[in-house]
Tab-separated table of C-alpha atoms in Angstrom:
chain	number	residue	atom	x	y	z
H	774	MET	CA	188.013	30.110	-196.104
H	775	GLN	CA	184.700	31.815	-195.172
H	776	ALA	CA	182.927	30.116	-198.117
H	777	VAL	CA	184.291	26.761	-196.967
H	778	GLU	CA	183.106	27.387	-193.459
H	779	LYS	CA	179.697	28.417	-194.711
H	780	ARG	CA	179.392	25.224	-196.729
H	781	LYS	CA	180.417	23.168	-193.695
H	782	ARG	CA	177.805	24.866	-191.491
H	783	ARG	CA	175.168	24.425	-194.190
H	784	GLY	CA	176.012	20.742	-194.529
H	785	ARG	CA	175.862	20.205	-190.766
H	786	ALA	CA	172.500	21.962	-190.677
H	787	VAL	CA	171.133	19.737	-193.479
H	788	TYR	CA	172.436	16.588	-191.809
H	789	ILE	CA	170.944	17.553	-188.450
H	790	ALA	CA	167.580	18.384	-190.164
H	791	ILE	CA	167.554	14.965	-191.874
H	792	VAL	CA	168.287	13.069	-188.629
H	793	LEU	CA	165.670	14.993	-186.683
H	794	THR	CA	163.086	14.439	-189.451
H	795	PHE	CA	163.899	10.692	-189.494
H	796	LEU	CA	163.553	10.479	-185.724
H	797	TYR	CA	160.513	12.653	-185.023
H	798	LEU	CA	158.385	12.576	-188.151
H	799	PRO	CA	156.855	9.200	-187.260
H	800	MET	CA	155.930	10.449	-183.838
H	801	LEU	CA	154.325	13.573	-185.260
H	802	MET	CA	152.327	11.381	-187.707
H	803	VAL	CA	151.060	9.285	-184.846
H	804	ALA	CA	149.952	12.467	-183.002
H	805	LEU	CA	148.355	13.848	-186.121
H	806	PHE	CA	146.252	10.779	-186.919
H	807	SER	CA	145.078	10.600	-183.269
H	808	PHE	CA	142.852	13.557	-184.238
H	809	ASN	CA	141.580	11.893	-187.430
H	810	PRO	CA	137.766	11.173	-187.575
H	811	SER	CA	138.338	8.336	-189.980
H	812	LYS	CA	139.492	4.908	-188.843
H	813	THR	CA	141.346	4.422	-192.134
H	814	ALA	CA	145.090	4.713	-191.479
H	815	GLY	CA	146.920	7.245	-193.648
H	816	VAL	CA	143.832	9.214	-194.720
H	817	MET	CA	143.263	12.468	-192.823
H	818	THR	CA	139.656	13.542	-193.210
H	819	GLY	CA	139.265	16.243	-190.513
H	820	PHE	CA	139.788	16.941	-186.818
H	821	THR	CA	138.145	15.370	-183.808
H	822	LEU	CA	138.757	14.654	-180.079
H	823	GLU	CA	136.384	11.615	-180.126
H	824	TRP	CA	139.191	9.137	-179.764
H	825	TYR	CA	140.538	10.863	-176.695
H	826	ARG	CA	137.044	10.827	-175.100
H	827	GLU	CA	136.791	7.087	-175.814
H	828	LEU	CA	140.246	6.537	-174.443
H	829	PHE	CA	139.400	8.188	-171.108
H	830	THR	CA	136.293	6.065	-170.700
H	831	ASP	CA	138.022	2.778	-171.528
H	832	LYS	CA	138.215	0.870	-168.193
H	833	GLU	CA	140.691	-1.718	-169.505
H	834	ILE	CA	143.159	0.947	-170.537
H	835	ALA	CA	142.700	2.726	-167.212
H	836	LYS	CA	143.547	-0.548	-165.466
H	837	THR	CA	146.700	-1.095	-167.515
H	838	LEU	CA	147.745	2.478	-166.956
H	839	ALA	CA	147.305	2.078	-163.205
H	840	ASN	CA	149.379	-1.138	-163.369
H	841	SER	CA	152.169	0.728	-165.287
H	842	LEU	CA	152.244	3.714	-162.942
H	843	LYS	CA	152.266	1.481	-159.853
H	844	LEU	CA	154.931	-0.741	-161.257
H	845	ALA	CA	157.122	2.194	-162.291
H	846	ALA	CA	156.775	3.927	-158.979
H	847	LEU	CA	157.678	0.779	-156.891
H	848	SER	CA	160.493	-0.305	-159.171
H	849	VAL	CA	162.059	3.187	-159.318
H	850	GLY	CA	161.783	3.683	-155.575
H	851	THR	CA	163.596	0.402	-154.888
H	852	ALA	CA	166.181	1.059	-157.628
H	853	ALA	CA	166.828	4.504	-156.158
H	854	VAL	CA	167.847	2.984	-152.800
H	855	ILE	CA	169.975	0.208	-154.291
H	856	GLY	CA	171.587	2.442	-157.016
H	857	THR	CA	172.382	5.259	-154.556
H	858	ALA	CA	173.825	2.849	-151.961
H	859	GLY	CA	176.010	1.237	-154.637
H	860	ALA	CA	177.197	4.553	-156.044
H	861	VAL	CA	178.133	5.844	-152.588
H	862	ALA	CA	179.956	2.628	-151.719
H	863	LEU	CA	181.999	2.579	-154.925
H	864	ALA	CA	182.671	6.320	-154.890
H	865	ARG	CA	183.918	6.508	-151.265
H	866	LYS	CA	185.543	3.102	-150.816
H	867	ARG	CA	188.482	1.834	-152.781
H	868	MET	CA	188.199	-1.982	-153.085
H	869	ARG	CA	189.414	-4.801	-155.201
H	870	LEU	CA	187.867	-5.344	-158.642
H	871	GLN	CA	186.133	-1.965	-158.323
H	872	GLY	CA	186.159	-1.447	-162.125
H	873	MET	CA	184.535	-4.836	-162.631
H	874	MET	CA	181.929	-4.123	-159.999
H	875	GLU	CA	180.997	-0.838	-161.746
H	876	GLY	CA	180.745	-2.651	-165.021
H	877	MET	CA	178.512	-5.300	-163.473
H	878	ALA	CA	176.238	-2.541	-162.131
H	879	MET	CA	175.827	-1.144	-165.648
H	880	LEU	CA	175.285	-4.579	-167.275
H	881	PRO	CA	171.434	-4.556	-167.219
H	882	ALA	CA	171.456	-1.411	-169.285
H	883	MET	CA	173.962	-2.771	-171.816
H	884	VAL	CA	172.578	-6.274	-172.397
H	885	PRO	CA	169.974	-6.482	-175.303
H	886	GLU	CA	166.501	-6.339	-173.855
H	887	VAL	CA	165.433	-9.630	-175.543
H	888	VAL	CA	168.372	-11.460	-173.947
H	889	LEU	CA	167.707	-9.867	-170.561
H	890	GLY	CA	163.992	-10.798	-170.845
H	891	MET	CA	164.849	-14.393	-171.580
H	892	ALA	CA	167.321	-14.521	-168.740
H	893	PHE	CA	164.682	-13.195	-166.309
H	894	LEU	CA	162.162	-15.722	-167.601
H	895	ALA	CA	164.636	-18.611	-167.113
H	896	ALA	CA	165.541	-17.374	-163.570
H	897	PHE	CA	161.892	-16.979	-162.497
H	898	THR	CA	160.915	-20.360	-163.919
H	899	PHE	CA	163.883	-22.006	-162.111
H	900	ALA	CA	162.939	-20.217	-158.909
H	901	GLY	CA	159.303	-21.305	-159.234
H	902	LEU	CA	157.939	-17.808	-159.241
H	903	ARG	CA	154.534	-17.284	-160.839
H	904	LEU	CA	154.728	-14.702	-163.586
H	905	GLY	CA	152.868	-11.524	-162.648
H	906	MET	CA	153.379	-8.239	-160.826
H	907	LEU	CA	156.089	-9.582	-158.630
H	908	THR	CA	158.244	-10.771	-161.527
H	909	LEU	CA	157.622	-7.491	-163.368
H	910	TYR	CA	158.645	-5.620	-160.219
H	911	ILE	CA	161.870	-7.574	-159.945
H	912	ALA	CA	162.723	-7.161	-163.582
H	913	HIS	CA	161.954	-3.434	-163.760
H	914	THR	CA	163.870	-2.799	-160.608
H	915	THR	CA	166.924	-4.551	-162.048
H	916	PHE	CA	167.101	-2.546	-165.267
H	917	CYS	CA	166.208	0.743	-163.547
H	918	ILE	CA	169.280	0.578	-161.217
H	919	PRO	CA	171.864	1.521	-163.843
H	920	TYR	CA	170.173	4.807	-164.721
H	921	ILE	CA	170.314	5.947	-161.134
H	922	PHE	CA	173.698	4.445	-160.409
H	923	VAL	CA	175.593	6.132	-163.252
H	924	LEU	CA	174.120	9.629	-162.528
H	925	VAL	CA	174.771	9.452	-158.770
H	926	ARG	CA	178.222	7.968	-159.290
H	927	SER	CA	179.252	10.806	-161.593
H	928	ARG	CA	177.770	13.358	-159.219
H	929	LEU	CA	179.674	11.948	-156.222
H	930	ALA	CA	182.914	12.055	-158.242
H	931	SER	CA	182.520	15.817	-158.589
H	932	ILE	CA	181.930	16.358	-154.845
H	933	ASP	CA	184.941	17.361	-152.766
H	934	PRO	CA	185.495	14.520	-150.294
H	935	GLN	CA	186.972	17.039	-147.845
H	936	LEU	CA	183.456	18.188	-147.052
H	937	GLU	CA	182.664	14.790	-145.647
H	938	GLU	CA	186.046	14.520	-143.936
H	939	ALA	CA	185.515	17.903	-142.255
H	940	ALA	CA	182.153	16.706	-140.880
H	941	ARG	CA	183.714	13.543	-139.560
H	942	ASP	CA	186.557	15.596	-137.953
H	943	LEU	CA	183.888	17.582	-136.188
H	944	GLY	CA	182.450	14.420	-134.616
H	945	ALA	CA	179.630	13.601	-137.008
H	946	ARG	CA	178.901	9.906	-137.312
H	947	PRO	CA	178.797	8.161	-140.734
H	948	ALA	CA	175.010	8.192	-140.881
H	949	ARG	CA	174.899	11.932	-140.017
H	950	VAL	CA	177.578	12.660	-142.628
H	951	PHE	CA	175.505	10.771	-145.239
H	952	PHE	CA	172.156	12.393	-144.476
H	953	ASP	CA	173.497	15.936	-143.890
H	954	ILE	CA	176.265	16.180	-146.477
H	955	THR	CA	176.310	13.413	-149.110
H	956	LEU	CA	172.551	12.932	-149.729
H	957	PRO	CA	171.645	16.650	-150.187
H	958	LEU	CA	174.558	17.089	-152.664
H	959	ALA	CA	173.665	13.977	-154.578
H	960	LEU	CA	169.920	14.563	-154.496
H	961	PRO	CA	169.584	16.318	-157.951
H	962	ALA	CA	171.382	13.333	-159.564
H	963	ILE	CA	169.103	10.896	-157.681
H	964	VAL	CA	165.998	12.651	-158.775
H	965	ALA	CA	167.186	12.955	-162.430
H	966	GLY	CA	168.080	9.263	-162.409
H	967	MET	CA	164.654	8.328	-160.958
H	968	LEU	CA	162.873	10.292	-163.624
H	969	MET	CA	164.861	8.663	-166.369
H	970	ALA	CA	164.317	5.233	-164.872
H	971	PHE	CA	160.592	5.976	-164.520
H	972	ALA	CA	160.307	6.861	-168.197
H	973	MET	CA	162.209	3.658	-169.118
H	974	SER	CA	159.899	1.480	-166.934
H	975	LEU	CA	156.775	3.136	-168.256
H	976	ASP	CA	157.965	2.543	-171.806
H	977	ASP	CA	159.279	-1.040	-171.586
H	978	VAL	CA	157.735	-3.687	-173.820
H	979	VAL	CA	160.311	-6.369	-174.550
H	980	ILE	CA	161.359	-7.388	-170.980
H	981	SER	CA	157.804	-6.971	-169.652
H	982	TYR	CA	156.551	-9.334	-172.416
H	983	PHE	CA	158.758	-12.123	-171.118
H	984	VAL	CA	157.987	-11.784	-167.404
H	985	THR	CA	154.310	-10.797	-167.238
H	986	GLY	CA	151.432	-13.008	-166.391
H	987	PRO	CA	147.601	-13.091	-166.300
H	988	GLY	CA	146.158	-9.943	-164.732
H	989	ALA	CA	149.410	-8.051	-164.909
H	990	GLN	CA	149.255	-6.378	-168.253
H	991	THR	CA	151.004	-2.978	-168.524
H	992	LEU	CA	150.050	-0.054	-170.827
H	993	PRO	CA	152.865	-0.729	-173.331
H	994	LEU	CA	151.886	-4.387	-173.595
H	995	LYS	CA	148.288	-3.334	-174.138
H	996	VAL	CA	149.357	-1.140	-177.015
H	997	TYR	CA	151.488	-3.881	-178.474
H	998	SER	CA	148.678	-6.436	-178.315
H	999	SER	CA	146.279	-3.955	-179.905
H	1000	LEU	CA	148.628	-3.381	-182.897
H	1001	LYS	CA	148.303	-7.047	-183.822
H	1002	VAL	CA	144.771	-6.435	-185.035
H	1003	GLY	CA	145.536	-3.053	-186.633
H	1004	VAL	CA	146.252	0.509	-185.511
H	1005	THR	CA	143.113	2.403	-184.485
H	1006	PRO	CA	142.891	6.097	-183.791
H	1007	GLU	CA	142.260	5.280	-180.093
H	1008	ILE	CA	145.753	3.589	-180.018
H	1009	ASN	CA	147.210	6.621	-181.763
H	1010	ALA	CA	145.692	8.837	-179.030
H	1011	LEU	CA	147.147	6.560	-176.307
H	1012	CYS	CA	150.556	6.584	-177.930
H	1013	THR	CA	150.415	10.419	-178.202
H	1014	LEU	CA	149.676	10.803	-174.528
H	1015	THR	CA	152.352	8.333	-173.572
H	1016	LEU	CA	154.907	10.134	-175.797
H	1017	GLY	CA	153.940	13.439	-174.136
H	1018	LEU	CA	154.285	12.068	-170.695
H	1019	VAL	CA	157.683	10.517	-171.409
H	1020	LEU	CA	158.809	13.741	-173.068
H	1021	ILE	CA	157.827	15.792	-170.017
H	1022	ILE	CA	159.670	13.390	-167.692
H	1023	VAL	CA	162.818	13.549	-169.832
H	1024	LEU	CA	162.723	17.297	-170.058
H	1025	ILE	CA	162.425	17.619	-166.285
H	1026	ALA	CA	165.285	15.186	-165.750
H	1027	GLN	CA	167.473	17.110	-168.230
H	1028	ARG	CA	166.493	20.381	-166.441
H	1029	ILE	CA	167.480	18.938	-163.144
H	1030	ARG	CA	170.795	17.617	-164.492
H	1031	GLY	CA	171.488	21.094	-166.021
H	1032	ALA	CA	170.811	22.859	-162.690
H	1033	LYS	CA	173.038	20.297	-160.963
H	1034	SER	CA	175.976	20.856	-163.264
H	1035	SER	CA	175.709	24.679	-163.234
């Protein structure tokens, strides 16, 4: 029996190693070649930080980065208000078609991005909106809401409703109950959801491609357009920094979720 268990553990370890290699080896290769002095892809000839220096002096990339950060901050801030309000309403009020409403709230995260992007494009064209930062903001806010909604909804489900009932019995008004009891208890989930949504917004290409316009290019779209003429070490450096930023955001979100559940 022990031999069988050892073989099973060894098999699981090999399987996990293969999966992790398949997932992360391409990212490691991008990071490695961002330090390559040669512009020839696939040939490592030494080590240099020249491409990072060029990256930090590129005004066009700085502009697209500023667009991405501003867009992500505005979208996530709005999505946090809408997602939290929706989660509180569905967690504390029993209403008709509640299951369907929760499913509808999760729909933007479940629909394929290319379908969602085309739907946004059709809606904006029908409404006569000019494609640009406004349409990007609306689209990013929409697909950011589910990440915050689902975390806050699950957090509120674990909170004893008697805490809020006790506050109301002591004479607290609904607004006071929300800001003094509900919001502090749900805050870790809200922050974790905002960080996850921020990473998704900062990383989005497909939906942004459909709803962007002149003068509203984001960093992922800049990378995508640069890939059409070939991958340069400067793009590798940009992708490495972006991967690092997203990884930090995800780790912080996971740390907050872990502290919340403990």
